[in-house]
Coordinates of C-alpha atoms in Angstrom, one line a residue:
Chain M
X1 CA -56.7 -86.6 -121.6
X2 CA -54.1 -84.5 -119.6
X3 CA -51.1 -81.8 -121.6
X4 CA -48.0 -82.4 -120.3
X5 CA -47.9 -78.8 -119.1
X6 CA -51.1 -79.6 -117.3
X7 CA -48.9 -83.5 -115.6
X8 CA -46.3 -80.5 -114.3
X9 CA -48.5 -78.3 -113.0
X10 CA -50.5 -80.6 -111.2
X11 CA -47.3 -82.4 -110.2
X12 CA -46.0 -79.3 -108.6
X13 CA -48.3 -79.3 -106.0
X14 CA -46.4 -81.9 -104.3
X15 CA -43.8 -79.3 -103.4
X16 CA -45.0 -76.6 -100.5
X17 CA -44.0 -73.3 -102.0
X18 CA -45.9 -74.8 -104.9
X19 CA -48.6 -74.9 -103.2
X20 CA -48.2 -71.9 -101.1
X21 CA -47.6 -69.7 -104.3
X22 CA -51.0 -70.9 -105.9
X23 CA -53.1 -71.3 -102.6
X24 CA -53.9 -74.5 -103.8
X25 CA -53.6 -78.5 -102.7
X26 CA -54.7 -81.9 -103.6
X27 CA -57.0 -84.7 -102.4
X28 CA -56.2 -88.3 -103.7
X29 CA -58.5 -91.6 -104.1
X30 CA -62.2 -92.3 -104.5
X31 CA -63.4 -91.9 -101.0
X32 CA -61.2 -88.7 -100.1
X33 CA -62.5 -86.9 -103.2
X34 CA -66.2 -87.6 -102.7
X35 CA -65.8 -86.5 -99.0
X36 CA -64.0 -83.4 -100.3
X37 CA -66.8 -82.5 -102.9
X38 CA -69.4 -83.0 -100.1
X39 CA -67.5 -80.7 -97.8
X40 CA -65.8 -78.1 -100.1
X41 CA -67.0 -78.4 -103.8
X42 CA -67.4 -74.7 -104.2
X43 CA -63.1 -74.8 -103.8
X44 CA -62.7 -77.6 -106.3
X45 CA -60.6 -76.3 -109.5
X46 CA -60.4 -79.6 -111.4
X47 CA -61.1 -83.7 -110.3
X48 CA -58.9 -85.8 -112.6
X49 CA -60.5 -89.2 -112.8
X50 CA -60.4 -92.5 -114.3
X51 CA -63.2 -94.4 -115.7
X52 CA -64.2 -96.2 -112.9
X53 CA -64.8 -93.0 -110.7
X54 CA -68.6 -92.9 -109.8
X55 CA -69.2 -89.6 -112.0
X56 CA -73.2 -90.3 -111.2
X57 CA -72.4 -89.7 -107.2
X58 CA -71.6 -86.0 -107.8
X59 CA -73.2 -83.1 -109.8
X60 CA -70.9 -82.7 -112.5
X61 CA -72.7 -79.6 -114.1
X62 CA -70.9 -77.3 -111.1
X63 CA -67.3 -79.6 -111.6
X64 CA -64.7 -79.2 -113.9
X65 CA -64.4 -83.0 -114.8
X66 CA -61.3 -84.5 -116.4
X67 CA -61.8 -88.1 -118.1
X68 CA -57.5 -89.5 -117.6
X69 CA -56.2 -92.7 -118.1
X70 CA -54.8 -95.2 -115.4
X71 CA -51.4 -94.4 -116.7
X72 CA -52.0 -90.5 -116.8
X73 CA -53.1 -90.9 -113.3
X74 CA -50.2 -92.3 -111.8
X75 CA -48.3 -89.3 -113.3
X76 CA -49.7 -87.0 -111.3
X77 CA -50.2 -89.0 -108.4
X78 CA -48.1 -89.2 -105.0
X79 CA -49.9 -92.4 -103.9
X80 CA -48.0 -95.7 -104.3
X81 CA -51.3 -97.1 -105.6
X82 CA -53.1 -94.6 -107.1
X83 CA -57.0 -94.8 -106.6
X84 CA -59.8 -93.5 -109.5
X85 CA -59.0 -89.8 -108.8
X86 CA -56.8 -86.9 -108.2
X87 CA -58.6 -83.4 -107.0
X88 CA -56.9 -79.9 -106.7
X89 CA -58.6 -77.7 -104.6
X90 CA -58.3 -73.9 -104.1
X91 CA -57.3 -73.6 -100.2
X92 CA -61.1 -72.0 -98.5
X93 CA -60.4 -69.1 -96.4
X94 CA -60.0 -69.2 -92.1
X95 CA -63.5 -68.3 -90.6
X96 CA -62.7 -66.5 -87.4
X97 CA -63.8 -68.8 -84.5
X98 CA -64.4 -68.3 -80.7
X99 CA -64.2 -71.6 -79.5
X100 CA -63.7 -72.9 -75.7
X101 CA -61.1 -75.4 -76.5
X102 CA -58.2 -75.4 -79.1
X103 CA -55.0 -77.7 -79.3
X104 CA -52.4 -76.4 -80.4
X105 CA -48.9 -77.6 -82.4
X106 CA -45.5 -76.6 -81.5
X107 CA -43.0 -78.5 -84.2
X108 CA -45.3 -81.7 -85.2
X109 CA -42.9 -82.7 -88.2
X110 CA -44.4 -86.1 -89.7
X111 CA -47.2 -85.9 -91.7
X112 CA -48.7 -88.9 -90.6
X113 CA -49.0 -87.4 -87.0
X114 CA -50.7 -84.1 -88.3
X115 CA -53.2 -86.2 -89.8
X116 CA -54.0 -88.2 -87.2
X117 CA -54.1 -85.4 -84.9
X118 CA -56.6 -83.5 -87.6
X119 CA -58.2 -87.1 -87.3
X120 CA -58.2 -87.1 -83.2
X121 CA -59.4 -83.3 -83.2
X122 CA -62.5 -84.1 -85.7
X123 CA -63.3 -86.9 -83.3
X124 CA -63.8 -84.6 -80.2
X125 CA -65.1 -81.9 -82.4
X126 CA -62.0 -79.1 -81.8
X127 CA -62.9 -77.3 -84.4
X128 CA -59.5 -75.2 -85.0
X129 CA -55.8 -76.4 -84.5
X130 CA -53.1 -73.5 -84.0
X131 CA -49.8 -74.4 -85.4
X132 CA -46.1 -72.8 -84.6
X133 CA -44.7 -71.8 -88.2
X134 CA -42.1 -74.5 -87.8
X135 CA -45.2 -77.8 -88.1
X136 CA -45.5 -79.7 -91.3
X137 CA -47.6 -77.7 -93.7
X138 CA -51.3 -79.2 -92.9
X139 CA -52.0 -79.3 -96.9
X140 CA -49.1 -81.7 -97.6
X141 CA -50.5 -84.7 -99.3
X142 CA -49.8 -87.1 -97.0
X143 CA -51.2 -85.2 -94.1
X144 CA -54.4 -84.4 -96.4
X145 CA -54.6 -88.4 -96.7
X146 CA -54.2 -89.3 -93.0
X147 CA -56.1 -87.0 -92.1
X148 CA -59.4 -89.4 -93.8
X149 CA -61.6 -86.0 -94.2
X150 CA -60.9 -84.4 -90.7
X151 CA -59.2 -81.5 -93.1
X152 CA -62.3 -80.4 -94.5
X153 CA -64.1 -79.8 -91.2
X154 CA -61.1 -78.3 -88.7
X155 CA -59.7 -75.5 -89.7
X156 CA -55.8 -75.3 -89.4
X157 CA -53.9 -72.0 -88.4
X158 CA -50.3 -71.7 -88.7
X159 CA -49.1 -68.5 -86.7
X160 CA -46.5 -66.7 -84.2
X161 CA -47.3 -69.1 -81.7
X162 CA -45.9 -67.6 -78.4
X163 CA -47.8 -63.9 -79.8
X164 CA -51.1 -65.7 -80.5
X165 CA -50.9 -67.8 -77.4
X166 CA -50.8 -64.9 -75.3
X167 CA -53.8 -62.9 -77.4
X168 CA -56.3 -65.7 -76.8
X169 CA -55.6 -65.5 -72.8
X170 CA -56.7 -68.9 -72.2
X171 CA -55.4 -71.1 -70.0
X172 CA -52.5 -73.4 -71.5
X173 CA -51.9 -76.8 -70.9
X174 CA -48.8 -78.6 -71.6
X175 CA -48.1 -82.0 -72.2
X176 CA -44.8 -82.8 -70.7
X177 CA -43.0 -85.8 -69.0
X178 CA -42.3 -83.7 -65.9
X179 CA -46.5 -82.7 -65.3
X180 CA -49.4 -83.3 -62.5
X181 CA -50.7 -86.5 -62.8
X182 CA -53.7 -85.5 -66.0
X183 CA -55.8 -88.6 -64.1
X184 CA -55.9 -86.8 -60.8
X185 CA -56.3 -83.2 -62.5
X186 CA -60.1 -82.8 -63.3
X187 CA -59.5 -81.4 -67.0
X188 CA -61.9 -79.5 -68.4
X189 CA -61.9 -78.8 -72.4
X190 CA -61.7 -75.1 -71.9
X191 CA -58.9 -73.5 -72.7
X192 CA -55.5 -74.5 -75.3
X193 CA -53.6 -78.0 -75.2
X194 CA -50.1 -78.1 -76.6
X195 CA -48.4 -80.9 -77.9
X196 CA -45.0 -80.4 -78.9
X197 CA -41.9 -81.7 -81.5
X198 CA -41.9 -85.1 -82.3
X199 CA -38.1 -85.7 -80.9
X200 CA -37.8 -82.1 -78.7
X201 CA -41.1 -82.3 -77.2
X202 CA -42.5 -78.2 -76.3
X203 CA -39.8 -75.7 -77.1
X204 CA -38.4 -73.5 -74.7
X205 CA -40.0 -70.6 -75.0
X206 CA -43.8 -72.3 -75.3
X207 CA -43.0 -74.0 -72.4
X208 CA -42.7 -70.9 -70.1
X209 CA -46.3 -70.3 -71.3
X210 CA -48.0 -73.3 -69.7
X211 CA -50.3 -73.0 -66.5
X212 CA -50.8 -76.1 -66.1
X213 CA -48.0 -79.0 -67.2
X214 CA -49.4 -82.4 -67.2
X215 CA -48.4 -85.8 -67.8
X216 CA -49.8 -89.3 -68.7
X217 CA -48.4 -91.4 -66.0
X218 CA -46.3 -94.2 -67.1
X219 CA -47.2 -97.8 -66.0
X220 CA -44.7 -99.8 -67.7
X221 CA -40.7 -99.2 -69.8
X222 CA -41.5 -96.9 -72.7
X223 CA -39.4 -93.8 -72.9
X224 CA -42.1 -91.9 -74.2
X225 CA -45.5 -91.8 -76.8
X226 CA -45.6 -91.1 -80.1
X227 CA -47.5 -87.5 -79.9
X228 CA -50.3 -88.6 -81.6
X229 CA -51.2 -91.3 -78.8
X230 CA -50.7 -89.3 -76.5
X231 CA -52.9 -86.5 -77.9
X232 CA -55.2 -89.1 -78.7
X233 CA -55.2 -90.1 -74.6
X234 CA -55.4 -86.5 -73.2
X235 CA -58.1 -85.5 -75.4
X236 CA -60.1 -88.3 -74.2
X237 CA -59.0 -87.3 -70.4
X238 CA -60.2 -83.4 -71.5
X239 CA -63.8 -84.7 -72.7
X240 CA -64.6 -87.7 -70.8
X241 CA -65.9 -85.6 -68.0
X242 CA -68.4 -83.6 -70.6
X243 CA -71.1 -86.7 -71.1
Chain W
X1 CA -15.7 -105.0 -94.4
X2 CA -18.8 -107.2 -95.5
X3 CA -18.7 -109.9 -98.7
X4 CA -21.1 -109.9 -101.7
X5 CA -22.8 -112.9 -99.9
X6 CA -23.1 -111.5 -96.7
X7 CA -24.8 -108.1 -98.1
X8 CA -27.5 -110.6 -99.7
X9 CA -28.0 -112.3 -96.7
X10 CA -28.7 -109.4 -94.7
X11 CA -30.9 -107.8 -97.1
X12 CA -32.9 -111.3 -97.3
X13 CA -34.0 -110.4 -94.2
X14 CA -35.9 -107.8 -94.9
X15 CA -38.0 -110.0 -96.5
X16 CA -40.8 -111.9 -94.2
X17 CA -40.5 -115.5 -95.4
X18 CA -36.5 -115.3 -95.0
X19 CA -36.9 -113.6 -91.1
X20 CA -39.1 -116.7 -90.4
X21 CA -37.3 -119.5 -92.2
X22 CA -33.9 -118.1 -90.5
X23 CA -35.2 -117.0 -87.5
X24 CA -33.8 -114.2 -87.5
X25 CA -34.4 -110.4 -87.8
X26 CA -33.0 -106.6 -88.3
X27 CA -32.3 -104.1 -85.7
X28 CA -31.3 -100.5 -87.6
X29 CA -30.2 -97.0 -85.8
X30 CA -27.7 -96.1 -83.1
X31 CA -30.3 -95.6 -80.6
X32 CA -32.4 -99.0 -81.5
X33 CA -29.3 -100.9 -81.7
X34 CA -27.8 -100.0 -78.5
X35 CA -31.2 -100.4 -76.5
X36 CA -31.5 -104.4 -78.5
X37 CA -28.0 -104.9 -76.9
X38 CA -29.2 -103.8 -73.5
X39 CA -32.1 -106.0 -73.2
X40 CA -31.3 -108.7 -75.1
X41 CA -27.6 -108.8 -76.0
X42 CA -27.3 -112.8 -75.7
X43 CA -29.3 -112.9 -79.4
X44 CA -27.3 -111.2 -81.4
X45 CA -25.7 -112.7 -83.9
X46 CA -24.1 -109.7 -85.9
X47 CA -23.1 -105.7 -85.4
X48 CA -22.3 -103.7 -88.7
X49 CA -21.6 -100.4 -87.4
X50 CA -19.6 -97.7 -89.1
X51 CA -16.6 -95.5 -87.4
X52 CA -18.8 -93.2 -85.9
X53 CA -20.4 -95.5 -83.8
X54 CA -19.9 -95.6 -80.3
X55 CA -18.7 -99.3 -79.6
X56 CA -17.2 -97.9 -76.1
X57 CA -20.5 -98.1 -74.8
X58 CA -20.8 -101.9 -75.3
X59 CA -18.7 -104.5 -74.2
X60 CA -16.9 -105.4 -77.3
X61 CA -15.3 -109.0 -76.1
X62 CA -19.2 -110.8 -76.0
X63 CA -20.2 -109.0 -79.7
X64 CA -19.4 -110.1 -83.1
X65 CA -18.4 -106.2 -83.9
X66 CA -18.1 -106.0 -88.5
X67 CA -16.7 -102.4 -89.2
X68 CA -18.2 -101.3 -92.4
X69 CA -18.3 -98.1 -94.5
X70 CA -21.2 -96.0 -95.1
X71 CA -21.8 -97.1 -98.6
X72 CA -21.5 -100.2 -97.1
X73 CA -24.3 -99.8 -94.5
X74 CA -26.9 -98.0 -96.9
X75 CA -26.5 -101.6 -99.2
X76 CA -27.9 -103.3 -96.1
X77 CA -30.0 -101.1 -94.8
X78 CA -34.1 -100.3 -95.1
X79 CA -34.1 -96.9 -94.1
X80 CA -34.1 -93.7 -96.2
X81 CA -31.2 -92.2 -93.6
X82 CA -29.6 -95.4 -92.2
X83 CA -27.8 -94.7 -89.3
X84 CA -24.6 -95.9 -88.3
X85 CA -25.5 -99.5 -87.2
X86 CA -27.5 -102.4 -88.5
X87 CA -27.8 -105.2 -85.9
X88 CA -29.0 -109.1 -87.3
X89 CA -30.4 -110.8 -84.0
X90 CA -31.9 -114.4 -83.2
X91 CA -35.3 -113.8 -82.1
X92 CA -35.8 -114.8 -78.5
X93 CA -38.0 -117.4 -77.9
X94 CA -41.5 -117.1 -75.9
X95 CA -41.7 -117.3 -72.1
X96 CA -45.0 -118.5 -70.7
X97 CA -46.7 -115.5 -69.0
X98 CA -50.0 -115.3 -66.5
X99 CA -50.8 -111.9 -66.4
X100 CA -54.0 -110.3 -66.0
X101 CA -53.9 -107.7 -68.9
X102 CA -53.4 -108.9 -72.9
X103 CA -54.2 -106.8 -76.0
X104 CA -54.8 -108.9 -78.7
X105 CA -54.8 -107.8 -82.3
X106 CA -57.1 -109.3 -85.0
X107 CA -55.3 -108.4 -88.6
X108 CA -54.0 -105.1 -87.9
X109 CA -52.1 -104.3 -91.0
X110 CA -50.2 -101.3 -90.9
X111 CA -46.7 -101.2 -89.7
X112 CA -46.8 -97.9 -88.2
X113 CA -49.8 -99.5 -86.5
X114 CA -48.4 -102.1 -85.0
X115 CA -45.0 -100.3 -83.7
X116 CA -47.6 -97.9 -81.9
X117 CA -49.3 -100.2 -80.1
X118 CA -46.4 -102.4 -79.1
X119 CA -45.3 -98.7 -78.0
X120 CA -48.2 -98.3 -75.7
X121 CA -48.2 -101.7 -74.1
X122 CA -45.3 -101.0 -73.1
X123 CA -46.2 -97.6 -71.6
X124 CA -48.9 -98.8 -69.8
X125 CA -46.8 -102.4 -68.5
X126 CA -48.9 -104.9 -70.7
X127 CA -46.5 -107.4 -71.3
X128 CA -47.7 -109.8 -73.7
X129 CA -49.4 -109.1 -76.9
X130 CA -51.9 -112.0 -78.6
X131 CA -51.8 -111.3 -82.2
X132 CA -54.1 -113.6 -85.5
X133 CA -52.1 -114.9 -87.7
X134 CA -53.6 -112.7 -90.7
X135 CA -51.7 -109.6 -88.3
X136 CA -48.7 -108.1 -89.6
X137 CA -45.1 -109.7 -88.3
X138 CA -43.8 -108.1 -85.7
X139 CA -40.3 -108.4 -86.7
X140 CA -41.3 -106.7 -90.0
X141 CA -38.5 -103.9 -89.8
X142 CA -40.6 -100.7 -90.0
X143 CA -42.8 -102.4 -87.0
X144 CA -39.4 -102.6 -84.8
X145 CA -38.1 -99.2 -85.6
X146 CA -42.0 -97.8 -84.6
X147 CA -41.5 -99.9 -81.5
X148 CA -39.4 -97.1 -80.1
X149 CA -37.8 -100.6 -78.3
X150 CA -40.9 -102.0 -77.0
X151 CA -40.0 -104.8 -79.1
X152 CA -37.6 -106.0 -76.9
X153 CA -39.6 -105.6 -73.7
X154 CA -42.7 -106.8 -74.8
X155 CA -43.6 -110.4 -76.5
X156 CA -45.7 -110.9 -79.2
X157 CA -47.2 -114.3 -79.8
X158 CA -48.9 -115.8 -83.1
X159 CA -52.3 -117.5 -82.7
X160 CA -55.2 -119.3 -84.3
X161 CA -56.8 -116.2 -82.4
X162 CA -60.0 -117.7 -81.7
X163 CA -58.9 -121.1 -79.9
X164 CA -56.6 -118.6 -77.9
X165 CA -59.2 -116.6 -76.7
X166 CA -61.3 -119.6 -75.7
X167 CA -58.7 -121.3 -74.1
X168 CA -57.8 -118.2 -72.1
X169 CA -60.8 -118.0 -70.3
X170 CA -61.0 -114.4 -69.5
X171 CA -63.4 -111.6 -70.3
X172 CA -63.1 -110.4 -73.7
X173 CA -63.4 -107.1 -74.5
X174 CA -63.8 -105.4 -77.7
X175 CA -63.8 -102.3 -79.4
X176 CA -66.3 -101.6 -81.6
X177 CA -68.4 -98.6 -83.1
X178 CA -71.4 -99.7 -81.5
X179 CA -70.3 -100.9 -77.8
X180 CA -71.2 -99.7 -75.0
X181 CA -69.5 -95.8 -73.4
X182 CA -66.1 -96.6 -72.5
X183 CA -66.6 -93.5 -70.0
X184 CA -69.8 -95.4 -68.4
X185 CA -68.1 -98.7 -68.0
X186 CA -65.7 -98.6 -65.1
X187 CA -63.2 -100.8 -67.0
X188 CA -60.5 -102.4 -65.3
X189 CA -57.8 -104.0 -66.5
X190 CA -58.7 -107.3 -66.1
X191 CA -59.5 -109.7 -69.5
X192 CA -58.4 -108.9 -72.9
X193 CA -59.1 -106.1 -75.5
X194 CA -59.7 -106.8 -78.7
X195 CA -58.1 -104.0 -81.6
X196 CA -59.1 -104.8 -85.2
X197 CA -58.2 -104.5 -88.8
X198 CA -57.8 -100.8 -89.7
X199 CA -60.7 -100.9 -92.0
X200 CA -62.5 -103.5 -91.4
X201 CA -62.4 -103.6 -87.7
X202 CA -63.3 -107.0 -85.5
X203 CA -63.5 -110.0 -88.0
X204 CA -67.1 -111.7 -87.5
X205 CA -65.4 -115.1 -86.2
X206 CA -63.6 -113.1 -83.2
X207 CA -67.0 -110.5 -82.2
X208 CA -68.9 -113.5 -81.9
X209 CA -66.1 -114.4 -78.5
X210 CA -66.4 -110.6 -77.5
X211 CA -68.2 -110.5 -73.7
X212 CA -68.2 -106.9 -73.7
X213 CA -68.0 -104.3 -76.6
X214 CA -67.0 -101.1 -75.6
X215 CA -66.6 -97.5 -77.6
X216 CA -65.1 -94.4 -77.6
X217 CA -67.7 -91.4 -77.3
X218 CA -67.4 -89.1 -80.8
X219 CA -68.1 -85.2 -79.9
X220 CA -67.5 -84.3 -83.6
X221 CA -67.6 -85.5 -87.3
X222 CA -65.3 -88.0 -87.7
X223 CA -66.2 -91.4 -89.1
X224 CA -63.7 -93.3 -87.7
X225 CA -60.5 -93.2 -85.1
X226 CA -57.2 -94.6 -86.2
X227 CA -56.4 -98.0 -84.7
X228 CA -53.3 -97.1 -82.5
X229 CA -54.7 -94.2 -81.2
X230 CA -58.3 -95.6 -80.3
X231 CA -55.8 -98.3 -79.0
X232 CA -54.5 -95.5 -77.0
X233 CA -58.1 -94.2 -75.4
X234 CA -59.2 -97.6 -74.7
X235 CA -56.2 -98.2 -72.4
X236 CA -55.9 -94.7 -70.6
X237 CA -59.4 -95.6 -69.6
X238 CA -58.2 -99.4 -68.6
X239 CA -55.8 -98.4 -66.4
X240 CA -56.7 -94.8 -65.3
X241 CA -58.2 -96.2 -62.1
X242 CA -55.7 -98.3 -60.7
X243 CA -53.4 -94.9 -59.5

């Protein structure tokens, strides 16, 4: 059973400054919840769940559990199809890393590309993404979903980007149409890869940051990839050398 | 100006059974609609644009041109922000092709998914796509806006995917969790490679036809990589060694 002040509170987590204001987000369905207790339970604030949930697969003497019905549910939900459980979590604070290889994200607007680039980085274990102010808020709930866990391991920093860039003095790389040929150029995962705006690509004043510009060479008509493709191929150019 | 009747029709198209019984399908954006008159003006059968869109760039004589208002357009149109043109073409038929290079797709869902991929065959010049039947229509609208205009470079053909692949006769790759290191394999691209279902991978029927199953290397945590961009990986490493 859920008060209606409780539906609105929970539903206002759906809106950023929401969930700026009360450093808090929300994880959504049976398998993103589990895999959020296993990462992060000492950040869970409440799991909303349905009958069905599998209560027995968690320790529910540390978790404030919250019996709902299907209907309550998909109150609070965002998902079209709403799946046994709704968890808001308390954002965990950054843990300061010193790692040799970061990406980083100048502009990334759709949420379903933040998540698969979350998804991409926990896949090549990058441990921390560095984001420009202006990319979608990395606790959104549909980047959270598309993301299938990756948001509980990498770490997500949003920050001046040109400032910080220039602190970590590392060498930057730049995907860009215009760049060496990343097949002939030996890359190394040492240093910072930036992938840029969705329709704009690397804004100016990134762009006069980059050491090395490189490109994914084109074999057929496309105009361009989607950035998560190509982040997905340059990654794999950056580690394929490391086994 | 656009009739009651034609409004339904249009929208009926938006509907799979009605694109297939009609032959016919949707074409939505300025950008979309001018690159689906460049490549393959001779199907199309309709052009509801509103004032603002730039018919001087297309020759207006060969083009059955339908002014309509905005309120107008957003009746027709599948998009959230439809934008100044909706275009109703004939699809094209088929044109047998001997090339040396297919992806072929067994039940790949998502329509995101899909646009990707049709996306990065075209990037990297792989002209014909072999798709199961279970795999989601390519004429689906949200598939062609993903397609970036792939769709009209690159054909997509509708199998019993098994007889296909024996009939083809060439070496059938697939990827799977448990292949062998892409990075070890010196792949070439030469044979087919197999994508699957985004969560339930290669169906049994199809791995049974696979000659070799190849993987992506994980550094890091992840369970899984999404289906486009493993798609991605997998043909970066393809064709990174014919430049």
């Amino acid at each position: 059973m859920i008060s209606k002040a409780n539906i609105k509170s929970v539903k206002s987590l759906h809106q950023k400054k929401i969930r700026d204001a009360h450093n808090q987000f929300i994880v959504e369905g049976e398998k993103m919840v589990l895999e959020a207790i296993r990462w992060k339970s000492d950040f869970l604030v409440a799991l909303y769940h349905t009958s069905d949930f599998p209560t027995e697969e968690i320790d529910a003497t540390k978790i404030n559990l919250i019996a709902i019905s299907d209907h309550e549910l998909k109150q609070i939900s965002g998902l079209q199809t709403p799946n046994k459980a709704l968890a808001v979590f308390d954002k965990w604070p950054l843990e300061t890393v010193n790692i040799p290889f970061y990406i980083a994200l100048d502009g990334v607007q759709d949420p379903g590309n933040m998540g698969t680039i979350l998804r991409l980085a926990d896949w090549f274990g990058v441990e921390e993404i560095i984001c420009s102010m202006n990319t979608v808020d990395c606790f959104n709930p549909k980047v959270v979903q598309a993301t299938m866990g990756a948001i509980f391991r990498i770490q997500v920093r949003y920050v001046d980007l040109k400032s910080h860039l220039l602190a970590l003095k590392m060498p930057v790389y730049g995907a860009l149409l215009e760049g060496e040929n990343m097949y002939k150029s030996s890359l190394k995962p040492e240093g910072i890869l930036i992938l840029g705006n969705e329709g704009n690509g690397i804004s100016e004043e990134i762009k006069q940051l980059i050491d090395y510009p490189i490109s994914i060479p084109r074999f057929g008509e496309a105009e361009s990839l989607n950035v998560s493709t190509a982040g997905a191929i340059l990654l794999s150019e950056f580690f394929r050398g490391t086994i």
